[in-house]
Amino acid sequence: MSPRPPGGEVPPLFRGLFDDAAVFPPGDLPLVLAVPAHRAHRTAWYAAAVGPFLCGAARLGELPYLTEAPLRVGIVLPGGSATLPAALKTVAGIGPGGILPAGVELGGVGPTAADVRAAVAALDAQLPPGVPAAVELPCGAGLEASLDVLAGTPYRAKFRTGGLSAEAFPDEEELAGFLAGCAERGIPYKCTAGLHHAVRHADPATGFEHHGFLNVLLAAVAAGQDGREGAAQALRERSGGILAGAASGLTAPQVALARASFTAFGTCSIAEPLDDLAGLGLLTPPAPPPLEDR
């Protein structure tokens, strides 16, 4: 990795990594608060780290009442491709002055390759030109076949890395299998849920094992270079110091590999991952202004 940028700059490894999922569980921030908070993120010193505002399709119609300027929105469709036409119609009705579609995230896709094939066909037929999309793939026995279908399409894979129950968290081997499967096929991906902190840990309140987003970044590199076992090893690491050292030692090509693979993840807090990176010495906030300038 190239030398860390000076205070107030976001290193390339973390640019655009944090999609703003403030309105989703467990954050559940009301839209009336989440939209202005997102605008504040977009004008802060760390704005380069922040991706689009994520919003469920059912709530798109509320956004025009909360914004006076265009808002880049990632449209989340938990109801699957059947809900895509209505969501696109809502966005078109609002117009480009209100919502700028930053992408579509298609959930509700079944576990078979045929289900993924149908989802891809729906996106091919209905998605406006220039709007990217991700297809959420469930873990399980059909994952490899589903990845085969997604390979060669313009769409990213989306993978759930947590949730509100222990069963929603894939273990290291499951997640490593997904990362390696994407690496083998050249499929970029994003993750959703559970990546609240940089380093792997057990949540003290729930006991759930959470993957760290820094672990996943390093596992993305390992998956491309060493395959599944290398990715699993990176996902198991619990030492922030070891992970920070490894991240600092990434070369520019390795950083590019990490981010071409692991493009983003949804987080209900933008502050928490930034605080973690600062604590690990991977991100330096700007120095406060001199007292006479305050």
mmCIF file of C-alpha atoms in Angstrom:
data_model
loop_
_atom_site.group_PDB
_atom_site.id
_atom_site.type_symbol
_atom_site.label_atom_id
_atom_site.label_comp_id
_atom_site.label_asym_id
_atom_site.label_seq_id
_atom_site.Cartn_x
_atom_site.Cartn_y
_atom_site.Cartn_z
ATOM 1 C CA MET A 1 0.000 0.000 0.000
ATOM 2 C CA SER A 2 1.297 3.458 -0.778
ATOM 3 C CA PRO A 3 2.101 5.724 2.186
ATOM 4 C CA ARG A 4 -0.960 6.705 4.152
ATOM 5 C CA PRO A 5 -2.436 10.014 2.962
ATOM 6 C CA PRO A 6 -2.051 12.959 5.344
ATOM 7 C CA GLY A 7 -4.726 13.926 7.822
ATOM 8 C CA GLY A 8 -8.095 14.565 6.277
ATOM 9 C CA GLU A 9 -7.607 12.300 3.257
ATOM 10 C CA VAL A 10 -9.159 8.863 2.728
ATOM 11 C CA PRO A 11 -6.752 6.122 1.552
ATOM 12 C CA PRO A 12 -7.704 4.350 -1.706
ATOM 13 C CA LEU A 13 -8.420 1.095 0.184
ATOM 14 C CA PHE A 14 -11.449 2.687 1.849
ATOM 15 C CA ARG A 15 -12.812 5.072 -0.778
ATOM 16 C CA GLY A 16 -16.500 4.507 -1.483
ATOM 17 C CA LEU A 17 -16.526 1.462 0.795
ATOM 18 C CA PHE A 18 -19.310 2.465 3.202
ATOM 19 C CA ASP A 19 -22.808 2.504 1.698
ATOM 20 C CA ASP A 20 -25.154 4.426 3.988
ATOM 21 C CA ALA A 21 -27.734 1.938 5.309
ATOM 22 C CA ALA A 22 -28.857 4.078 8.248
ATOM 23 C CA VAL A 23 -32.563 3.342 7.723
ATOM 24 C CA PHE A 24 -32.075 -0.440 7.868
ATOM 25 C CA PRO A 25 -31.816 -2.638 10.983
ATOM 26 C CA PRO A 26 -30.310 -2.482 13.496
ATOM 27 C CA GLY A 27 -29.947 1.294 13.060
ATOM 28 C CA ASP A 28 -33.515 1.974 11.871
ATOM 29 C CA LEU A 29 -32.938 5.727 11.677
ATOM 30 C CA PRO A 30 -36.065 7.566 10.503
ATOM 31 C CA LEU A 31 -35.798 8.923 6.970
ATOM 32 C CA VAL A 32 -36.391 12.455 8.190
ATOM 33 C CA LEU A 33 -33.119 12.164 10.146
ATOM 34 C CA ALA A 34 -31.203 9.825 7.860
ATOM 35 C CA VAL A 35 -31.358 12.008 4.730
ATOM 36 C CA PRO A 36 -29.854 15.156 6.295
ATOM 37 C CA ALA A 37 -27.286 12.992 8.103
ATOM 38 C CA HIS A 38 -26.268 11.496 4.762
ATOM 39 C CA ARG A 39 -25.919 14.950 3.230
ATOM 40 C CA ALA A 40 -23.654 15.888 6.131
ATOM 41 C CA HIS A 41 -21.527 12.806 5.442
ATOM 42 C CA ARG A 42 -21.254 13.803 1.788
ATOM 43 C CA THR A 43 -19.770 17.188 2.710
ATOM 44 C CA ALA A 44 -17.511 15.995 5.557
ATOM 45 C CA TRP A 45 -13.745 15.473 5.286
ATOM 46 C CA TYR A 46 -14.326 11.701 4.967
ATOM 47 C CA ALA A 47 -16.871 12.034 2.118
ATOM 48 C CA ALA A 48 -14.678 9.985 -0.223
ATOM 49 C CA ALA A 49 -15.316 6.930 1.967
ATOM 50 C CA VAL A 50 -19.111 7.230 1.740
ATOM 51 C CA GLY A 51 -21.172 5.512 -0.932
ATOM 52 C CA PRO A 52 -24.814 6.111 -1.868
ATOM 53 C CA PHE A 53 -27.805 6.372 0.435
ATOM 54 C CA LEU A 54 -29.572 3.011 0.520
ATOM 55 C CA CYS A 55 -33.363 3.009 0.531
ATOM 56 C CA GLY A 56 -35.934 0.258 0.252
ATOM 57 C CA ALA A 57 -38.187 0.414 -2.780
ATOM 58 C CA ALA A 58 -41.302 0.826 -0.645
ATOM 59 C CA ARG A 59 -40.005 4.110 0.786
ATOM 60 C CA LEU A 60 -38.745 5.815 -2.363
ATOM 61 C CA GLY A 61 -41.886 7.924 -2.614
ATOM 62 C CA GLU A 62 -41.085 9.580 0.711
ATOM 63 C CA LEU A 63 -37.740 10.982 -0.440
ATOM 64 C CA PRO A 64 -38.992 14.003 -2.464
ATOM 65 C CA TYR A 65 -40.466 15.451 0.737
ATOM 66 C CA LEU A 66 -37.104 15.220 2.503
ATOM 67 C CA THR A 67 -34.655 16.547 -0.052
ATOM 68 C CA GLU A 68 -34.272 19.781 -1.995
ATOM 69 C CA ALA A 69 -31.317 18.649 -4.110
ATOM 70 C CA PRO A 70 -30.505 15.445 -6.022
ATOM 71 C CA LEU A 71 -29.721 12.467 -3.819
ATOM 72 C CA ARG A 72 -27.698 9.455 -4.994
ATOM 73 C CA VAL A 73 -29.777 6.464 -3.948
ATOM 74 C CA GLY A 74 -29.091 2.754 -4.023
ATOM 75 C CA ILE A 75 -32.492 1.111 -4.474
ATOM 76 C CA VAL A 76 -32.898 -2.029 -2.377
ATOM 77 C CA LEU A 77 -35.506 -4.513 -3.629
ATOM 78 C CA PRO A 78 -36.089 -7.206 -0.991
ATOM 79 C CA GLY A 79 -39.187 -8.321 -2.903
ATOM 80 C CA GLY A 80 -37.223 -9.451 -5.940
ATOM 81 C CA SER A 81 -37.464 -8.579 -9.620
ATOM 82 C CA ALA A 82 -41.270 -8.391 -9.527
ATOM 83 C CA THR A 83 -40.928 -5.100 -7.619
ATOM 84 C CA LEU A 84 -38.395 -3.586 -10.023
ATOM 85 C CA PRO A 85 -40.834 -1.997 -12.535
ATOM 86 C CA ALA A 86 -42.769 -0.145 -9.825
ATOM 87 C CA ALA A 87 -39.556 1.109 -8.202
ATOM 88 C CA LEU A 88 -38.210 2.398 -11.517
ATOM 89 C CA LYS A 89 -41.537 4.069 -12.257
ATOM 90 C CA THR A 90 -41.438 5.825 -8.874
ATOM 91 C CA VAL A 91 -37.915 7.095 -9.533
ATOM 92 C CA ALA A 92 -38.852 8.255 -13.032
ATOM 93 C CA GLY A 93 -41.861 10.091 -11.617
ATOM 94 C CA ILE A 94 -39.707 11.895 -9.066
ATOM 95 C CA GLY A 95 -37.267 12.916 -11.775
ATOM 96 C CA PRO A 96 -33.500 13.446 -11.773
ATOM 97 C CA GLY A 97 -33.824 16.535 -9.605
ATOM 98 C CA GLY A 98 -34.800 14.374 -6.654
ATOM 99 C CA ILE A 99 -33.232 10.937 -7.021
ATOM 100 C CA LEU A 100 -30.145 9.896 -8.935
ATOM 101 C CA PRO A 101 -30.200 6.073 -9.091
ATOM 102 C CA ALA A 102 -26.778 4.894 -7.940
ATOM 103 C CA GLY A 103 -27.727 1.254 -8.413
ATOM 104 C CA VAL A 104 -30.240 -1.492 -7.762
ATOM 105 C CA GLU A 105 -29.798 -4.284 -5.220
ATOM 106 C CA LEU A 106 -32.019 -7.226 -6.040
ATOM 107 C CA GLY A 107 -33.038 -9.432 -3.122
ATOM 108 C CA GLY A 108 -35.681 -12.107 -2.872
ATOM 109 C CA VAL A 109 -33.815 -14.322 -5.322
ATOM 110 C CA GLY A 110 -34.330 -18.054 -4.855
ATOM 111 C CA PRO A 111 -31.539 -20.525 -4.093
ATOM 112 C CA THR A 112 -31.259 -22.169 -7.504
ATOM 113 C CA ALA A 113 -29.325 -21.253 -10.631
ATOM 114 C CA ALA A 114 -32.655 -20.965 -12.452
ATOM 115 C CA ASP A 115 -33.770 -18.307 -9.955
ATOM 116 C CA VAL A 116 -30.593 -16.309 -10.542
ATOM 117 C CA ARG A 117 -30.979 -16.703 -14.305
ATOM 118 C CA ALA A 118 -34.499 -15.271 -14.084
ATOM 119 C CA ALA A 119 -33.226 -12.349 -11.964
ATOM 120 C CA VAL A 120 -30.490 -11.578 -14.499
ATOM 121 C CA ALA A 121 -33.016 -11.703 -17.343
ATOM 122 C CA ALA A 122 -35.277 -9.249 -15.504
ATOM 123 C CA LEU A 123 -32.397 -6.834 -14.971
ATOM 124 C CA ASP A 124 -31.328 -7.156 -18.597
ATOM 125 C CA ALA A 125 -34.838 -6.324 -19.763
ATOM 126 C CA GLN A 126 -35.806 -3.565 -17.344
ATOM 127 C CA LEU A 127 -32.747 -1.794 -15.951
ATOM 128 C CA PRO A 128 -32.094 1.643 -17.488
ATOM 129 C CA PRO A 129 -28.737 2.079 -19.247
ATOM 130 C CA GLY A 130 -25.917 3.077 -16.952
ATOM 131 C CA VAL A 131 -27.577 1.919 -13.726
ATOM 132 C CA PRO A 132 -25.516 -0.848 -12.061
ATOM 133 C CA ALA A 133 -27.073 -3.706 -10.132
ATOM 134 C CA ALA A 134 -26.236 -6.395 -7.607
ATOM 135 C CA VAL A 135 -27.992 -9.731 -7.137
ATOM 136 C CA GLU A 136 -28.185 -11.091 -3.600
ATOM 137 C CA LEU A 137 -27.191 -14.753 -3.489
ATOM 138 C CA PRO A 138 -28.144 -16.985 -0.565
ATOM 139 C CA CYS A 139 -25.459 -19.231 0.858
ATOM 140 C CA GLY A 140 -25.928 -22.971 0.627
ATOM 141 C CA ALA A 141 -25.483 -25.858 -1.735
ATOM 142 C CA GLY A 142 -26.589 -23.894 -4.797
ATOM 143 C CA LEU A 143 -24.118 -21.034 -4.409
ATOM 144 C CA GLU A 144 -21.525 -22.308 -6.895
ATOM 145 C CA ALA A 145 -24.128 -22.831 -9.612
ATOM 146 C CA SER A 146 -25.578 -19.379 -8.919
ATOM 147 C CA LEU A 147 -22.135 -17.817 -9.273
ATOM 148 C CA ASP A 148 -21.734 -19.613 -12.593
ATOM 149 C CA VAL A 149 -24.876 -17.861 -13.841
ATOM 150 C CA LEU A 150 -23.745 -14.439 -12.617
ATOM 151 C CA ALA A 151 -20.277 -14.793 -14.157
ATOM 152 C CA GLY A 152 -19.924 -12.835 -17.378
ATOM 153 C CA THR A 153 -22.885 -10.552 -16.630
ATOM 154 C CA PRO A 154 -22.478 -6.864 -15.771
ATOM 155 C CA TYR A 155 -23.912 -7.439 -12.298
ATOM 156 C CA ARG A 156 -22.256 -7.710 -8.906
ATOM 157 C CA ALA A 157 -23.005 -10.417 -6.387
ATOM 158 C CA LYS A 158 -24.394 -9.397 -3.019
ATOM 159 C CA PHE A 159 -23.841 -11.554 0.053
ATOM 160 C CA ARG A 160 -25.352 -11.329 3.519
ATOM 161 C CA THR A 161 -22.714 -11.288 6.250
ATOM 162 C CA GLY A 162 -24.997 -10.871 9.254
ATOM 163 C CA GLY A 163 -28.408 -9.972 10.533
ATOM 164 C CA LEU A 164 -30.663 -10.118 13.574
ATOM 165 C CA SER A 165 -30.122 -13.828 14.330
ATOM 166 C CA ALA A 166 -27.071 -16.050 14.726
ATOM 167 C CA GLU A 167 -28.113 -18.036 11.645
ATOM 168 C CA ALA A 168 -27.775 -14.919 9.492
ATOM 169 C CA PHE A 169 -23.992 -14.867 10.004
ATOM 170 C CA PRO A 170 -22.013 -17.171 7.695
ATOM 171 C CA ASP A 171 -18.950 -18.736 9.289
ATOM 172 C CA GLU A 172 -15.438 -18.181 7.981
ATOM 173 C CA GLU A 173 -15.533 -21.169 5.646
ATOM 174 C CA GLU A 174 -18.857 -20.158 4.097
ATOM 175 C CA LEU A 175 -17.777 -16.577 3.514
ATOM 176 C CA ALA A 176 -14.368 -17.677 2.239
ATOM 177 C CA GLY A 177 -16.107 -19.991 -0.217
ATOM 178 C CA PHE A 178 -18.137 -17.083 -1.557
ATOM 179 C CA LEU A 179 -15.095 -14.812 -1.854
ATOM 180 C CA ALA A 180 -13.023 -17.495 -3.581
ATOM 181 C CA GLY A 181 -15.906 -18.401 -5.880
ATOM 182 C CA CYS A 182 -16.219 -14.773 -6.954
ATOM 183 C CA ALA A 183 -12.449 -14.469 -7.412
ATOM 184 C CA GLU A 184 -12.336 -17.565 -9.621
ATOM 185 C CA ARG A 185 -15.062 -16.155 -11.869
ATOM 186 C CA GLY A 186 -14.063 -12.493 -11.825
ATOM 187 C CA ILE A 187 -17.310 -11.405 -10.132
ATOM 188 C CA PRO A 188 -17.237 -8.201 -8.053
ATOM 189 C CA TYR A 189 -19.396 -8.191 -4.927
ATOM 190 C CA LYS A 190 -20.759 -6.171 -2.057
ATOM 191 C CA CYS A 191 -21.695 -7.341 1.423
ATOM 192 C CA THR A 192 -24.611 -6.437 3.609
ATOM 193 C CA ALA A 193 -25.280 -6.545 7.362
ATOM 194 C CA GLY A 194 -23.058 -7.470 10.254
ATOM 195 C CA LEU A 195 -19.871 -5.638 9.260
ATOM 196 C CA HIS A 196 -20.151 -3.046 11.995
ATOM 197 C CA HIS A 197 -16.474 -2.969 12.868
ATOM 198 C CA ALA A 198 -13.096 -3.374 11.201
ATOM 199 C CA VAL A 199 -11.957 -6.468 13.118
ATOM 200 C CA ARG A 200 -13.580 -9.850 13.703
ATOM 201 C CA HIS A 201 -15.188 -10.032 17.146
ATOM 202 C CA ALA A 202 -17.985 -11.502 19.233
ATOM 203 C CA ASP A 203 -20.715 -8.979 19.987
ATOM 204 C CA PRO A 204 -20.848 -8.604 23.792
ATOM 205 C CA ALA A 205 -24.613 -8.079 23.800
ATOM 206 C CA THR A 206 -25.683 -10.960 21.532
ATOM 207 C CA GLY A 207 -22.668 -13.257 21.432
ATOM 208 C CA PHE A 208 -22.901 -13.315 17.619
ATOM 209 C CA GLU A 209 -19.607 -13.693 15.778
ATOM 210 C CA HIS A 210 -19.176 -10.670 13.492
ATOM 211 C CA HIS A 211 -16.834 -10.565 10.533
ATOM 212 C CA GLY A 212 -14.647 -7.471 10.319
ATOM 213 C CA PHE A 213 -14.705 -5.404 7.143
ATOM 214 C CA LEU A 214 -10.909 -5.126 7.297
ATOM 215 C CA ASN A 215 -10.770 -8.923 7.470
ATOM 216 C CA VAL A 216 -12.956 -9.083 4.366
ATOM 217 C CA LEU A 217 -10.779 -6.602 2.461
ATOM 218 C CA LEU A 218 -7.680 -8.674 3.200
ATOM 219 C CA ALA A 219 -9.580 -11.886 2.452
ATOM 220 C CA ALA A 220 -10.532 -10.451 -0.945
ATOM 221 C CA VAL A 221 -6.841 -10.108 -1.755
ATOM 222 C CA ALA A 222 -6.076 -13.570 -0.366
ATOM 223 C CA ALA A 223 -8.934 -15.137 -2.333
ATOM 224 C CA GLY A 224 -7.500 -13.746 -5.546
ATOM 225 C CA GLN A 225 -3.969 -14.860 -4.749
ATOM 226 C CA ASP A 226 -4.248 -17.968 -2.533
ATOM 227 C CA GLY A 227 -7.815 -19.219 -2.929
ATOM 228 C CA ARG A 228 -10.315 -20.291 -0.319
ATOM 229 C CA GLU A 229 -7.939 -21.259 2.488
ATOM 230 C CA GLY A 230 -6.062 -17.975 2.257
ATOM 231 C CA ALA A 231 -9.346 -16.094 2.464
ATOM 232 C CA ALA A 232 -10.501 -18.159 5.447
ATOM 233 C CA GLN A 233 -7.249 -17.461 7.265
ATOM 234 C CA ALA A 234 -7.684 -13.712 6.795
ATOM 235 C CA LEU A 235 -11.276 -13.936 8.023
ATOM 236 C CA ARG A 236 -10.228 -15.752 11.224
ATOM 237 C CA GLU A 237 -7.745 -13.117 12.377
ATOM 238 C CA ARG A 238 -8.826 -11.254 15.533
ATOM 239 C CA SER A 239 -5.792 -9.029 16.114
ATOM 240 C CA GLY A 240 -6.368 -5.462 15.023
ATOM 241 C CA GLY A 241 -2.645 -4.855 15.040
ATOM 242 C CA ILE A 242 -1.961 -7.748 12.693
ATOM 243 C CA LEU A 243 -4.760 -6.716 10.348
ATOM 244 C CA ALA A 244 -3.689 -3.068 10.348
ATOM 245 C CA GLY A 245 -0.112 -4.080 9.585
ATOM 246 C CA ALA A 246 -1.248 -6.281 6.729
ATOM 247 C CA ALA A 247 -3.446 -3.521 5.307
ATOM 248 C CA SER A 248 -0.624 -0.990 5.546
ATOM 249 C CA GLY A 249 1.635 -3.399 3.680
ATOM 250 C CA LEU A 250 -0.640 -3.891 0.691
ATOM 251 C CA THR A 251 0.854 -2.838 -2.609
ATOM 252 C CA ALA A 252 -1.049 -0.588 -5.009
ATOM 253 C CA PRO A 253 -1.978 -3.586 -7.222
ATOM 254 C CA GLN A 254 -3.233 -5.453 -4.153
ATOM 255 C CA VAL A 255 -5.346 -2.480 -3.108
ATOM 256 C CA ALA A 256 -6.780 -2.374 -6.628
ATOM 257 C CA LEU A 257 -7.516 -6.114 -6.441
ATOM 258 C CA ALA A 258 -9.241 -5.750 -3.081
ATOM 259 C CA ARG A 259 -11.533 -2.985 -4.255
ATOM 260 C CA ALA A 260 -12.247 -4.423 -7.698
ATOM 261 C CA SER A 261 -13.503 -7.489 -5.805
ATOM 262 C CA PHE A 262 -15.050 -6.139 -2.580
ATOM 263 C CA THR A 263 -16.688 -2.954 -3.821
ATOM 264 C CA ALA A 264 -18.765 -1.841 -0.814
ATOM 265 C CA PHE A 265 -20.828 -2.867 2.163
ATOM 266 C CA GLY A 266 -23.940 -1.448 3.757
ATOM 267 C CA THR A 267 -23.490 -0.021 7.234
ATOM 268 C CA CYS A 268 -26.108 1.579 9.452
ATOM 269 C CA SER A 269 -23.345 3.710 11.001
ATOM 270 C CA ILE A 270 -20.770 5.683 9.052
ATOM 271 C CA ALA A 271 -19.027 6.870 12.222
ATOM 272 C CA GLU A 272 -18.218 3.426 13.654
ATOM 273 C CA PRO A 273 -16.064 2.112 10.789
ATOM 274 C CA LEU A 274 -14.271 5.449 10.517
ATOM 275 C CA ASP A 275 -13.546 5.442 14.248
ATOM 276 C CA ASP A 276 -12.200 1.896 13.987
ATOM 277 C CA LEU A 277 -9.856 2.819 11.148
ATOM 278 C CA ALA A 278 -8.611 5.856 13.050
ATOM 279 C CA GLY A 279 -8.021 3.717 16.135
ATOM 280 C CA LEU A 280 -5.987 1.263 14.071
ATOM 281 C CA GLY A 281 -3.871 4.050 12.595
ATOM 282 C CA LEU A 282 -5.224 3.504 9.066
ATOM 283 C CA LEU A 283 -7.072 6.812 8.796
ATOM 284 C CA THR A 284 -6.023 10.205 10.122
ATOM 285 C CA PRO A 285 -8.714 12.822 10.770
ATOM 286 C CA PRO A 286 -7.759 16.396 9.915
ATOM 287 C CA ALA A 287 -6.047 18.430 12.574
ATOM 288 C CA PRO A 288 -8.352 20.854 14.406
ATOM 289 C CA PRO A 289 -8.018 24.488 13.352
ATOM 290 C CA PRO A 290 -5.846 26.789 15.464
ATOM 291 C CA LEU A 291 -7.623 28.296 18.444
ATOM 292 C CA GLU A 292 -7.553 31.759 16.890
ATOM 293 C CA ASP A 293 -9.511 30.403 13.871
ATOM 294 C CA ARG A 294 -12.292 28.809 15.888
#
